[in-house]
mmCIF file of C-alpha atoms in Angstrom:
data_model
loop_
_atom_site.group_PDB
_atom_site.id
_atom_site.type_symbol
_atom_site.label_atom_id
_atom_site.label_comp_id
_atom_site.label_asym_id
_atom_site.label_seq_id
_atom_site.Cartn_x
_atom_site.Cartn_y
_atom_site.Cartn_z
ATOM 1 C CA MET Y 833 149.529 175.760 -44.682
ATOM 2 C CA SER Y 834 152.197 173.991 -42.612
ATOM 3 C CA GLY Y 835 155.672 175.336 -41.919
ATOM 4 C CA GLN Y 836 157.170 172.613 -44.122
ATOM 5 C CA ASP Y 837 154.922 173.646 -47.009
ATOM 6 C CA ASP Y 838 155.992 177.277 -46.518
ATOM 7 C CA ASP Y 839 159.643 176.224 -46.652
ATOM 8 C CA SER Y 840 158.960 174.126 -49.744
ATOM 9 C CA SER Y 841 157.311 177.054 -51.536
ATOM 10 C CA GLN Y 842 160.142 179.381 -50.579
ATOM 11 C CA ASN Y 843 162.786 176.900 -51.735
ATOM 12 C CA GLY Y 844 160.897 176.326 -54.968
ATOM 13 C CA ALA Y 845 160.741 180.060 -55.692
ATOM 14 C CA GLU Y 846 164.439 180.425 -54.929
ATOM 15 C CA ALA Y 847 165.282 177.487 -57.176
ATOM 16 C CA GLN Y 848 163.152 178.951 -59.981
ATOM 17 C CA SER Y 849 165.116 182.191 -59.675
ATOM 18 C CA VAL Y 850 168.359 180.234 -59.927
ATOM 19 C CA LEU Y 851 167.169 178.400 -63.029
ATOM 20 C CA LEU Y 852 166.339 181.676 -64.756
ATOM 21 C CA SER Y 853 169.638 183.358 -63.809
ATOM 22 C CA PRO Y 854 172.329 182.244 -66.257
ATOM 23 C CA ILE Y 855 176.018 182.526 -65.545
ATOM 24 C CA ASP Y 856 177.120 185.939 -66.776
ATOM 25 C CA SER Y 857 180.165 185.507 -68.978
ATOM 26 C CA PRO Y 858 181.220 186.940 -72.345
ATOM 27 C CA ARG Y 859 181.289 184.584 -75.298
ATOM 28 C CA PRO Y 860 184.868 183.570 -76.042
ATOM 29 C CA PRO Y 861 186.607 182.139 -79.073
ATOM 30 C CA ASP Y 862 186.906 178.359 -79.184
ATOM 31 C CA SER Y 863 189.454 176.919 -76.781
ATOM 32 C CA PRO Y 864 191.196 173.534 -76.829
ATOM 33 C CA SER Y 865 188.692 172.207 -74.295
ATOM 34 C CA ALA Y 866 185.594 173.504 -76.096
ATOM 35 C CA SER Y 867 183.112 170.863 -77.240
ATOM 36 C CA SER Y 868 179.481 170.398 -78.184
ATOM 37 C CA PHE Y 869 178.752 168.285 -75.097
ATOM 38 C CA ALA Y 870 175.607 169.573 -73.386
ATOM 39 C CA PRO Y 871 175.576 169.303 -69.574
ATOM 40 C CA LEU Y 872 173.664 166.324 -68.219
ATOM 41 C CA VAL Y 873 171.859 165.941 -64.909
ATOM 42 C CA THR Y 874 171.363 162.599 -63.201
ATOM 43 C CA VAL Y 875 170.070 161.330 -59.869
ATOM 44 C CA VAL Y 876 171.974 158.724 -57.877
ATOM 45 C CA GLY Y 877 170.272 157.037 -54.938
ATOM 46 C CA PHE Y 878 171.291 154.547 -52.286
ATOM 47 C CA HIS Y 879 169.227 151.358 -52.386
ATOM 48 C CA HIS Y 880 169.183 149.289 -49.199
ATOM 49 C CA ALA Y 881 169.890 146.049 -51.105
ATOM 50 C CA ARG Y 882 171.724 147.105 -54.274
ATOM 51 C CA GLY Y 883 173.760 150.006 -52.923
ATOM 52 C CA PRO Y 884 174.394 153.211 -54.935
ATOM 53 C CA GLU Y 885 172.680 153.246 -58.327
ATOM 54 C CA VAL Y 886 171.691 155.671 -61.077
ATOM 55 C CA GLU Y 887 167.958 156.334 -60.933
ATOM 56 C CA SER Y 888 167.238 158.800 -63.729
ATOM 57 C CA TRP Y 889 168.783 161.008 -66.416
ATOM 58 C CA PHE Y 890 167.859 164.452 -67.718
ATOM 59 C CA GLY Y 891 169.126 165.800 -71.024
ATOM 60 C CA VAL Y 892 169.045 162.505 -72.942
ATOM 61 C CA ASP Y 893 166.428 160.778 -75.076
ATOM 62 C CA ASP Y 894 164.020 158.339 -73.448
ATOM 63 C CA GLY Y 895 165.596 154.941 -72.955
ATOM 64 C CA VAL Y 896 169.166 156.248 -73.271
ATOM 65 C CA ASP Y 897 171.533 155.479 -70.398
ATOM 66 C CA PRO Y 898 174.874 157.322 -70.733
ATOM 67 C CA ALA Y 899 176.302 155.320 -67.827
ATOM 68 C CA ALA Y 900 175.798 152.106 -69.805
ATOM 69 C CA ASP Y 901 176.780 153.607 -73.162
ATOM 70 C CA PHE Y 902 180.024 155.134 -71.884
ATOM 71 C CA GLY Y 903 180.970 152.463 -69.345
ATOM 72 C CA TRP Y 904 180.429 154.643 -66.270
ATOM 73 C CA SER Y 905 179.773 151.741 -63.909
ATOM 74 C CA LEU Y 906 181.498 153.592 -61.050
ATOM 75 C CA LEU Y 907 179.459 156.782 -61.417
ATOM 76 C CA PRO Y 908 177.150 155.950 -58.452
ATOM 77 C CA PHE Y 909 180.149 155.411 -56.160
ATOM 78 C CA MET Y 910 181.739 158.679 -57.307
ATOM 79 C CA ALA Y 911 178.547 160.661 -56.735
ATOM 80 C CA LEU Y 912 177.794 159.204 -53.282
ATOM 81 C CA SER Y 913 181.101 159.532 -51.470
ATOM 82 C CA ASP Y 914 182.014 157.406 -48.457
ATOM 83 C CA GLY Y 915 180.894 159.228 -45.340
ATOM 84 C CA ALA Y 916 178.454 161.576 -47.102
ATOM 85 C CA HIS Y 917 175.672 160.316 -44.820
ATOM 86 C CA ALA Y 918 177.385 162.021 -41.882
ATOM 87 C CA SER Y 919 176.660 165.499 -43.291
ATOM 88 C CA GLU Y 920 173.428 167.313 -44.010
ATOM 89 C CA GLU Y 921 174.901 168.274 -47.371
ATOM 90 C CA ASP Y 922 178.111 167.269 -49.107
ATOM 91 C CA PHE Y 923 179.655 167.668 -52.548
ATOM 92 C CA SER Y 924 181.769 165.331 -54.621
ATOM 93 C CA TYR Y 925 183.875 166.217 -57.663
ATOM 94 C CA PHE Y 926 185.122 163.560 -60.057
ATOM 95 C CA THR Y 927 186.269 162.856 -63.603
ATOM 96 C CA LEU Y 928 184.768 160.549 -66.224
ATOM 97 C CA LEU Y 929 186.145 159.167 -69.473
ATOM 98 C CA ARG Y 930 183.963 159.719 -72.516
ATOM 99 C CA PRO Y 931 185.150 157.060 -74.980
ATOM 100 C CA LYS Y 932 185.891 157.773 -78.611
ATOM 101 C CA THR Y 933 182.883 157.965 -80.916
ATOM 102 C CA ASP Y 934 182.488 158.221 -84.680
ATOM 103 C CA SER Y 935 182.226 162.001 -84.400
ATOM 104 C CA ALA Y 936 184.476 162.854 -81.439
ATOM 105 C CA PRO Y 937 187.750 161.654 -79.889
ATOM 106 C CA ALA Y 938 187.986 160.266 -76.369
ATOM 107 C CA THR Y 939 188.065 163.019 -73.774
ATOM 108 C CA SER Y 940 187.481 163.846 -70.114
ATOM 109 C CA LEU Y 941 184.201 164.924 -68.558
ATOM 110 C CA PHE Y 942 183.703 166.339 -65.084
ATOM 111 C CA GLY Y 943 181.057 165.634 -62.479
ATOM 112 C CA ILE Y 944 179.845 167.515 -59.427
ATOM 113 C CA SER Y 945 177.274 165.988 -57.087
ATOM 114 C CA CYS Y 946 175.262 167.368 -54.187
ATOM 115 C CA THR Y 947 174.205 164.749 -51.634
ATOM 116 C CA ARG Y 948 171.436 165.193 -49.077
ATOM 117 C CA GLN Y 949 169.359 162.990 -46.749
ATOM 118 C CA LEU Y 950 165.681 163.012 -45.815
ATOM 119 C CA ASP Y 951 163.857 161.209 -43.018
ATOM 120 C CA SER Y 952 161.764 158.492 -44.666
ATOM 121 C CA SER Y 953 158.781 159.325 -42.470
ATOM 122 C CA GLN Y 954 158.539 162.759 -44.121
ATOM 123 C CA LEU Y 955 157.952 161.370 -47.624
ATOM 124 C CA LEU Y 956 154.492 162.179 -48.963
ATOM 125 C CA ASN Y 957 154.446 158.893 -50.879
ATOM 126 C CA ARG Y 958 156.820 156.348 -49.394
ATOM 127 C CA PRO Y 959 157.717 153.560 -51.872
ATOM 128 C CA ALA Y 960 157.577 149.985 -50.628
ATOM 129 C CA ASP Y 961 161.305 149.444 -51.199
ATOM 130 C CA VAL Y 962 162.259 152.305 -48.857
ATOM 131 C CA THR Y 963 163.044 150.350 -45.702
ATOM 132 C CA ARG Y 964 165.731 152.548 -44.145
ATOM 133 C CA SER Y 965 165.020 155.418 -41.765
ATOM 134 C CA THR Y 966 166.578 157.935 -44.164
ATOM 135 C CA VAL Y 967 166.628 158.380 -47.931
ATOM 136 C CA GLN Y 968 169.958 159.426 -49.429
ATOM 137 C CA LYS Y 969 170.243 160.829 -52.948
ATOM 138 C CA ALA Y 970 172.672 162.884 -54.982
ATOM 139 C CA VAL Y 971 171.880 165.272 -57.815
ATOM 140 C CA VAL Y 972 174.750 165.217 -60.301
ATOM 141 C CA VAL Y 973 175.801 167.563 -63.105
ATOM 142 C CA ILE Y 974 178.188 166.237 -65.763
ATOM 143 C CA ALA Y 975 179.934 168.841 -67.926
ATOM 144 C CA ASP Y 976 182.907 169.110 -70.276
ATOM 145 C CA THR Y 977 184.838 171.557 -68.082
ATOM 146 C CA PRO Y 978 185.158 172.239 -64.345
ATOM 147 C CA GLN Y 979 185.863 175.945 -64.873
ATOM 148 C CA PHE Y 980 182.486 177.135 -63.603
ATOM 149 C CA PHE Y 981 181.947 174.553 -60.883
ATOM 150 C CA GLY Y 982 182.466 177.266 -58.280
ATOM 151 C CA MET Y 983 179.333 179.108 -59.422
ATOM 152 C CA LEU Y 984 177.520 175.928 -60.418
ATOM 153 C CA ARG Y 985 177.969 174.529 -56.914
ATOM 154 C CA GLU Y 986 175.706 177.193 -55.406
ATOM 155 C CA ARG Y 987 172.997 176.644 -57.992
ATOM 156 C CA LEU Y 988 173.177 172.878 -57.577
ATOM 157 C CA SER Y 989 172.840 173.238 -53.808
ATOM 158 C CA ILE Y 990 169.703 175.376 -54.091
ATOM 159 C CA VAL Y 991 168.085 173.092 -56.672
ATOM 160 C CA THR Y 992 168.840 169.948 -54.654
ATOM 161 C CA GLN Y 993 167.520 171.505 -51.454
ATOM 162 C CA ALA Y 994 164.317 172.576 -53.211
ATOM 163 C CA TRP Y 995 163.817 169.100 -54.702
ATOM 164 C CA PHE Y 996 164.192 167.507 -51.273
ATOM 165 C CA ALA Y 997 161.827 170.086 -49.747
ATOM 166 C CA GLN Y 998 159.034 168.769 -51.992
ATOM 167 C CA ARG Y 999 159.212 165.459 -50.072
ATOM 168 C CA ASP Y 1000 158.164 163.734 -53.283
ATOM 169 C CA PHE Y 1001 161.038 162.427 -55.404
ATOM 170 C CA THR Y 1002 158.695 161.384 -58.215
ATOM 171 C CA ASP Y 1003 158.201 165.077 -59.015
ATOM 172 C CA SER Y 1004 161.390 165.879 -60.921
ATOM 173 C CA ASP Y 1005 160.289 168.910 -62.941
ATOM 174 C CA ILE Y 1006 162.738 171.144 -61.097
ATOM 175 C CA LEU Y 1007 165.646 168.901 -62.141
ATOM 176 C CA ARG Y 1008 164.458 168.812 -65.740
ATOM 177 C CA HIS Y 1009 164.236 172.608 -65.870
ATOM 178 C CA PHE Y 1010 167.671 172.852 -64.253
ATOM 179 C CA GLN Y 1011 169.249 170.686 -66.955
ATOM 180 C CA GLU Y 1012 167.454 172.596 -69.694
ATOM 181 C CA SER Y 1013 168.782 175.893 -68.348
ATOM 182 C CA LEU Y 1014 172.345 174.529 -68.284
ATOM 183 C CA ALA Y 1015 172.030 173.184 -71.826
ATOM 184 C CA ASP Y 1016 170.609 176.499 -73.040
ATOM 185 C CA GLU Y 1017 173.464 178.434 -71.451
ATOM 186 C CA LYS Y 1018 175.973 176.090 -73.076
ATOM 187 C CA ALA Y 1019 174.311 176.508 -76.486
ATOM 188 C CA ARG Y 1020 174.430 180.309 -76.151
ATOM 189 C CA GLY Y 1021 178.045 180.258 -75.002
ATOM 190 C CA ALA Y 1022 177.148 181.596 -71.554
ATOM 191 C CA ILE Y 1023 179.161 178.980 -69.662
ATOM 192 C CA LYS Y 1024 182.318 179.194 -71.717
ATOM 193 C CA SER Y 1025 185.269 181.101 -70.389
ATOM 194 C CA ASP Y 1026 187.220 183.886 -71.994
ATOM 195 C CA SER Y 1027 190.366 182.294 -73.416
ATOM 196 C CA ASP Y 1028 192.484 185.055 -71.864
ATOM 197 C CA ARG Y 1029 190.975 184.710 -68.407
ATOM 198 C CA ASP Y 1030 191.971 182.109 -65.841
ATOM 199 C CA GLN Y 1031 189.396 180.668 -63.481
ATOM 200 C CA TYR Y 1032 190.457 179.836 -59.939
ATOM 201 C CA LEU Y 1033 188.566 176.866 -58.549
ATOM 202 C CA GLY Y 1034 188.804 175.637 -54.995
ATOM 203 C CA MET Y 1035 189.320 177.295 -51.653
ATOM 204 C CA SER Y 1036 190.634 180.851 -51.815
ATOM 205 C CA LEU Y 1037 194.370 181.273 -52.263
ATOM 206 C CA ARG Y 1038 194.508 183.118 -48.940
ATOM 207 C CA GLU Y 1039 192.836 180.165 -47.209
ATOM 208 C CA LEU Y 1040 195.130 177.686 -48.945
ATOM 209 C CA VAL Y 1041 198.275 179.501 -47.784
ATOM 210 C CA HIS Y 1042 196.845 180.007 -44.297
ATOM 211 C CA GLU Y 1043 195.976 176.311 -44.114
ATOM 212 C CA PHE Y 1044 199.285 174.893 -45.332
ATOM 213 C CA LYS Y 1045 201.674 177.823 -44.784
ATOM 214 C CA TRP Y 1046 205.142 176.920 -46.148
ATOM 215 C CA GLN Y 1047 203.858 173.488 -47.169
ATOM 216 C CA THR Y 1048 201.871 175.200 -49.949
ATOM 217 C CA LEU Y 1049 205.087 175.610 -51.926
ATOM 218 C CA VAL Y 1050 206.027 171.989 -51.228
ATOM 219 C CA LEU Y 1051 202.673 170.763 -52.560
ATOM 220 C CA PHE Y 1052 202.891 172.968 -55.631
ATOM 221 C CA LYS Y 1053 206.390 171.707 -56.443
ATOM 222 C CA CYS Y 1054 205.079 168.201 -55.900
ATOM 223 C CA CYS Y 1055 202.362 168.719 -58.527
ATOM 224 C CA LEU Y 1056 204.974 169.776 -61.066
ATOM 225 C CA LEU Y 1057 207.095 166.688 -60.355
ATOM 226 C CA GLN Y 1058 204.084 164.417 -61.069
ATOM 227 C CA PRO Y 1059 204.385 161.779 -58.333
ATOM 228 C CA LYS Y 1060 201.526 159.728 -56.895
ATOM 229 C CA MET Y 1061 199.720 162.244 -54.677
ATOM 230 C CA LEU Y 1062 197.002 161.001 -52.340
ATOM 231 C CA PHE Y 1063 194.774 163.372 -50.385
ATOM 232 C CA PHE Y 1064 192.671 162.062 -47.508
ATOM 233 C CA GLY Y 1065 189.902 163.813 -45.606
ATOM 234 C CA SER Y 1066 186.526 163.005 -44.082
ATOM 235 C CA ARG Y 1067 184.841 165.999 -45.767
ATOM 236 C CA CYS Y 1068 184.635 165.303 -49.484
ATOM 237 C CA ASP Y 1069 183.876 168.896 -50.482
ATOM 238 C CA ARG Y 1070 186.995 170.271 -48.807
ATOM 239 C CA LEU Y 1071 189.046 167.302 -50.017
ATOM 240 C CA CYS Y 1072 188.271 168.143 -53.641
ATOM 241 C CA MET Y 1073 188.602 171.902 -53.224
ATOM 242 C CA VAL Y 1074 192.192 171.645 -51.982
ATOM 243 C CA GLN Y 1075 193.168 169.683 -55.088
ATOM 244 C CA PHE Y 1076 191.482 172.115 -57.458
ATOM 245 C CA SER Y 1077 193.209 174.961 -55.628
ATOM 246 C CA LEU Y 1078 196.597 173.453 -56.400
ATOM 247 C CA ILE Y 1079 196.046 172.848 -60.103
ATOM 248 C CA SER Y 1080 194.415 176.275 -60.460
ATOM 249 C CA LEU Y 1081 197.822 177.760 -59.648
ATOM 250 C CA ILE Y 1082 199.111 176.588 -63.044
ATOM 251 C CA PRO Y 1083 197.911 179.232 -65.545
ATOM 252 C CA GLY Y 1084 195.523 177.836 -68.135
ATOM 253 C CA LEU Y 1085 195.464 174.268 -66.814
ATOM 254 C CA LEU Y 1086 191.767 174.285 -65.869
ATOM 255 C CA ARG Y 1087 190.973 174.967 -69.533
ATOM 256 C CA ASN Y 1088 193.106 172.043 -70.678
ATOM 257 C CA LEU Y 1089 192.142 169.023 -68.593
ATOM 258 C CA GLN Y 1090 190.859 166.971 -71.523
ATOM 259 C CA ASP Y 1091 193.353 164.165 -70.805
ATOM 260 C CA CYS Y 1092 193.020 163.896 -67.021
ATOM 261 C CA ALA Y 1093 190.294 161.230 -66.687
ATOM 262 C CA ASP Y 1094 192.315 158.296 -68.000
ATOM 263 C CA PRO Y 1095 196.052 157.501 -68.168
ATOM 264 C CA GLU Y 1096 195.710 156.499 -71.833
ATOM 265 C CA LEU Y 1097 194.612 159.948 -73.019
ATOM 266 C CA ASP Y 1098 197.218 162.195 -74.652
ATOM 267 C CA SER Y 1099 195.350 164.367 -77.167
ATOM 268 C CA TYR Y 1100 196.825 167.605 -75.784
ATOM 269 C CA GLU Y 1101 200.399 166.537 -76.510
ATOM 270 C CA LYS Y 1102 199.502 165.314 -79.996
ATOM 271 C CA LYS Y 1103 198.044 168.702 -80.907
ATOM 272 C CA LEU Y 1104 200.795 170.734 -79.244
ATOM 273 C CA SER Y 1105 202.834 172.949 -81.567
ATOM 274 C CA GLN Y 1106 205.608 175.451 -81.041
ATOM 275 C CA PRO Y 1107 204.466 179.103 -81.150
ATOM 276 C CA THR Y 1108 205.744 180.973 -84.196
ATOM 277 C CA SER Y 1109 204.995 184.477 -82.936
ATOM 278 C CA LEU Y 1110 204.713 186.450 -79.728
ATOM 279 C CA GLN Y 1111 202.448 189.332 -78.802
ATOM 280 C CA SER Y 1112 203.746 190.599 -75.481
ATOM 281 C CA SER Y 1113 200.563 192.607 -74.915
ATOM 282 C CA ASN Y 1114 198.419 189.472 -75.343
ATOM 283 C CA ARG Y 1115 198.436 187.351 -72.194
ATOM 284 C CA SER Y 1116 197.314 184.199 -73.996
ATOM 285 C CA SER Y 1117 200.082 184.576 -76.577
ATOM 286 C CA LEU Y 1118 202.645 185.244 -73.865
ATOM 287 C CA LEU Y 1119 201.653 182.197 -71.808
ATOM 288 C CA SER Y 1120 201.681 179.991 -74.901
ATOM 289 C CA PHE Y 1121 205.149 181.241 -75.835
ATOM 290 C CA MET Y 1122 206.318 180.341 -72.314
ATOM 291 C CA GLY Y 1123 205.012 176.790 -72.715
ATOM 292 C CA LEU Y 1124 201.978 177.182 -70.471
ATOM 293 C CA PRO Y 1125 199.897 175.512 -69.323
ATOM 294 C CA LEU Y 1126 202.310 172.924 -68.002
ATOM 295 C CA GLN Y 1127 200.450 169.703 -68.767
ATOM 296 C CA ILE Y 1128 200.763 167.536 -65.662
ATOM 297 C CA PHE Y 1129 197.897 165.249 -66.726
ATOM 298 C CA GLY Y 1130 198.959 163.586 -69.940
ATOM 299 C CA LYS Y 1131 199.928 160.073 -70.974
ATOM 300 C CA GLY Y 1132 200.236 157.904 -67.867
ATOM 301 C CA SER Y 1133 198.659 160.469 -65.511
ATOM 302 C CA PHE Y 1134 195.280 160.627 -63.795
ATOM 303 C CA PHE Y 1135 193.254 163.205 -61.856
ATOM 304 C CA GLY Y 1136 190.428 162.103 -59.567
ATOM 305 C CA PRO Y 1137 189.437 164.736 -56.970
ATOM 306 C CA TYR Y 1138 187.246 162.070 -55.396
ATOM 307 C CA THR Y 1139 188.311 158.511 -56.166
ATOM 308 C CA PRO Y 1140 186.247 155.664 -54.643
ATOM 309 C CA LEU Y 1141 187.832 152.402 -53.539
ATOM 310 C CA GLN Y 1142 186.251 150.712 -56.557
ATOM 311 C CA GLN Y 1143 188.640 152.716 -58.759
ATOM 312 C CA LEU Y 1144 191.864 151.580 -57.100
ATOM 313 C CA ASP Y 1145 192.667 149.278 -60.012
ATOM 314 C CA VAL Y 1146 193.328 152.372 -62.140
ATOM 315 C CA LEU Y 1147 195.846 153.629 -59.585
ATOM 316 C CA ALA Y 1148 197.589 150.257 -59.383
ATOM 317 C CA ASP Y 1149 197.712 149.747 -63.153
ATOM 318 C CA PHE Y 1150 201.191 149.543 -64.675
ATOM 319 C CA GLY Y 1151 200.339 152.278 -67.163
ATOM 320 C CA THR Y 1152 199.486 154.771 -64.408
ATOM 321 C CA LYS Y 1153 202.731 156.562 -63.594
ATOM 322 C CA SER Y 1154 201.403 159.541 -61.644
ATOM 323 C CA TYR Y 1155 198.165 160.876 -60.237
ATOM 324 C CA LEU Y 1156 196.469 163.426 -58.027
ATOM 325 C CA VAL Y 1157 193.539 161.788 -56.223
ATOM 326 C CA GLY Y 1158 191.438 162.128 -53.092
ATOM 327 C CA SER Y 1159 189.714 159.633 -50.809
ATOM 328 C CA THR Y 1160 187.405 159.828 -47.797
ATOM 329 C CA ASN Y 1161 187.829 156.152 -46.886
ATOM 330 C CA SER Y 1162 190.282 155.519 -44.055
ATOM 331 C CA LEU Y 1163 190.971 152.007 -45.373
ATOM 332 C CA LEU Y 1164 193.256 153.605 -47.935
ATOM 333 C CA LEU Y 1165 195.460 154.961 -45.152
ATOM 334 C CA GLN Y 1166 196.428 151.404 -44.292
ATOM 335 C CA GLN Y 1167 197.847 150.970 -47.811
ATOM 336 C CA ARG Y 1168 199.380 154.403 -48.243
ATOM 337 C CA ASP Y 1169 202.835 152.993 -49.022
ATOM 338 C CA ARG Y 1170 201.360 151.115 -51.967
ATOM 339 C CA TYR Y 1171 199.190 153.876 -53.366
ATOM 340 C CA SER Y 1172 201.125 157.068 -52.687
ATOM 341 C CA ASP Y 1173 204.498 158.774 -52.843
ATOM 342 C CA ILE Y 1174 203.067 161.543 -50.698
ATOM 343 C CA LEU Y 1175 200.004 161.499 -48.431
ATOM 344 C CA ILE Y 1176 198.236 164.701 -47.427
ATOM 345 C CA ASN Y 1177 195.932 164.020 -44.471
ATOM 346 C CA LEU Y 1178 193.541 166.954 -44.194
ATOM 347 C CA ASP Y 1179 191.945 165.686 -40.984
ATOM 348 C CA GLU Y 1180 195.273 165.655 -39.157
ATOM 349 C CA ASP Y 1181 196.899 168.511 -41.112
ATOM 350 C CA THR Y 1182 199.918 166.386 -41.990
ATOM 351 C CA VAL Y 1183 201.995 165.823 -45.102
ATOM 352 C CA ALA Y 1184 203.877 162.518 -45.185
ATOM 353 C CA ILE Y 1185 206.359 161.787 -47.975
ATOM 354 C CA THR Y 1186 207.022 158.065 -48.326
ATOM 355 C CA SER Y 1187 209.318 158.273 -51.365
ATOM 356 C CA THR Y 1188 212.946 158.998 -50.478
ATOM 357 C CA SER Y 1189 213.752 160.470 -53.887
ATOM 358 C CA LEU Y 1190 210.683 162.703 -53.756
ATOM 359 C CA LYS Y 1191 211.550 163.910 -50.263
ATOM 360 C CA SER Y 1192 214.941 165.038 -51.525
ATOM 361 C CA ALA Y 1193 213.445 166.757 -54.574
ATOM 362 C CA LEU Y 1194 210.883 168.639 -52.478
ATOM 363 C CA ALA Y 1195 213.392 169.998 -49.984
ATOM 364 C CA LEU Y 1196 213.113 173.785 -49.964
ATOM 365 C CA THR Y 1197 216.112 175.668 -51.300
ATOM 366 C CA ALA Y 1198 217.676 178.658 -49.597
ATOM 367 C CA ALA Y 1199 215.754 180.927 -51.971
ATOM 368 C CA ASP Y 1200 212.522 179.096 -51.141
ATOM 369 C CA ARG Y 1201 213.101 179.565 -47.437
ATOM 370 C CA ARG Y 1202 213.657 183.284 -47.805
ATOM 371 C CA ARG Y 1203 210.232 183.563 -49.401
ATOM 372 C CA CYS Y 1204 208.429 181.353 -46.888
ATOM 373 C CA THR Y 1205 207.459 181.847 -43.286
ATOM 374 C CA VAL Y 1206 208.965 178.671 -41.904
ATOM 375 C CA PRO Y 1207 208.239 178.994 -38.137
ATOM 376 C CA GLY Y 1208 205.564 176.631 -36.883
ATOM 377 C CA ARG Y 1209 206.110 173.978 -39.523
ATOM 378 C CA ARG Y 1210 203.240 171.571 -39.925
ATOM 379 C CA GLY Y 1211 203.262 167.903 -40.710
ATOM 380 C CA SER Y 1212 206.189 165.709 -41.626
ATOM 381 C CA GLY Y 1213 206.524 166.740 -45.236
ATOM 382 C CA ARG Y 1214 210.137 167.720 -45.172
#
């Protein structure tokens, strides 16, 4: 048996172990973001003539195409980020609008994709339409919450690596079993979160503060003010993680992102009611009494951890008043004055505020400065 076959067998065994190891989490009471949506798995490939396109779905009936049914024409561009070909493995995180149906209101869904490449010469059965030297594909999971994407990311990586190690993309049993395991965990309540427990998604808080130092407070204040925030970076995974780190700092927000995928959504505000009681020993009751989570993604707001150029019309729309988005395409830097009030360039470690009023609002107060280590300021964010 060849070394590649040994690696394939080892990866397959590891992937099988991942499929049979559900996320360990207690079953919680229903939360505002709870739904009956079962996680879907899809494959997006890059065709030499047609560009990025959806190739297959797992978790739906034969002949059903959720991308067509829900109007997800930009899904392939979200899953295969610009510049992903430069890395052996990269991840993209994005949001999708699930339109209103007869049985459910419009809401936000969340996608995570793992992109890899394979030398075409290594394929066991090379299709006639594969004319490029490498084959690029992304395995995508679409779920109704991003709360467990941190743990899901590792499983998705192992499954994608094992699928590529087969060197035969027509054999998709491992992806089918992966989707079935996710759907089973959702049905049993294994991938819901305790309503009293906050999930922190993104880079560690220590890394975030080390990376941005005193600018961390500036960025957090910026989120609360709801301007047009644009993050840029060549590594899509890190680009998205920084954004999730910021919104994770608002208690309970990750559990209440149902309105973030489209500026027209505002279901959270419509269902909001003033608390009539307070249990100081109950964290959930206490946070609710304090008005948390602060809903920064409501009517007129948008969240797109990775936003392809094809989605710029949403950012430029009159109804879009604020957003938190990320891009890996340097073309957007040339139009930063049009598309951002503040630009965070992760490649250059700079923060540039283009809005005069925002710059004044983000200036650190005397109390802020006493709590921050200001020496060695980075960027031009002040």
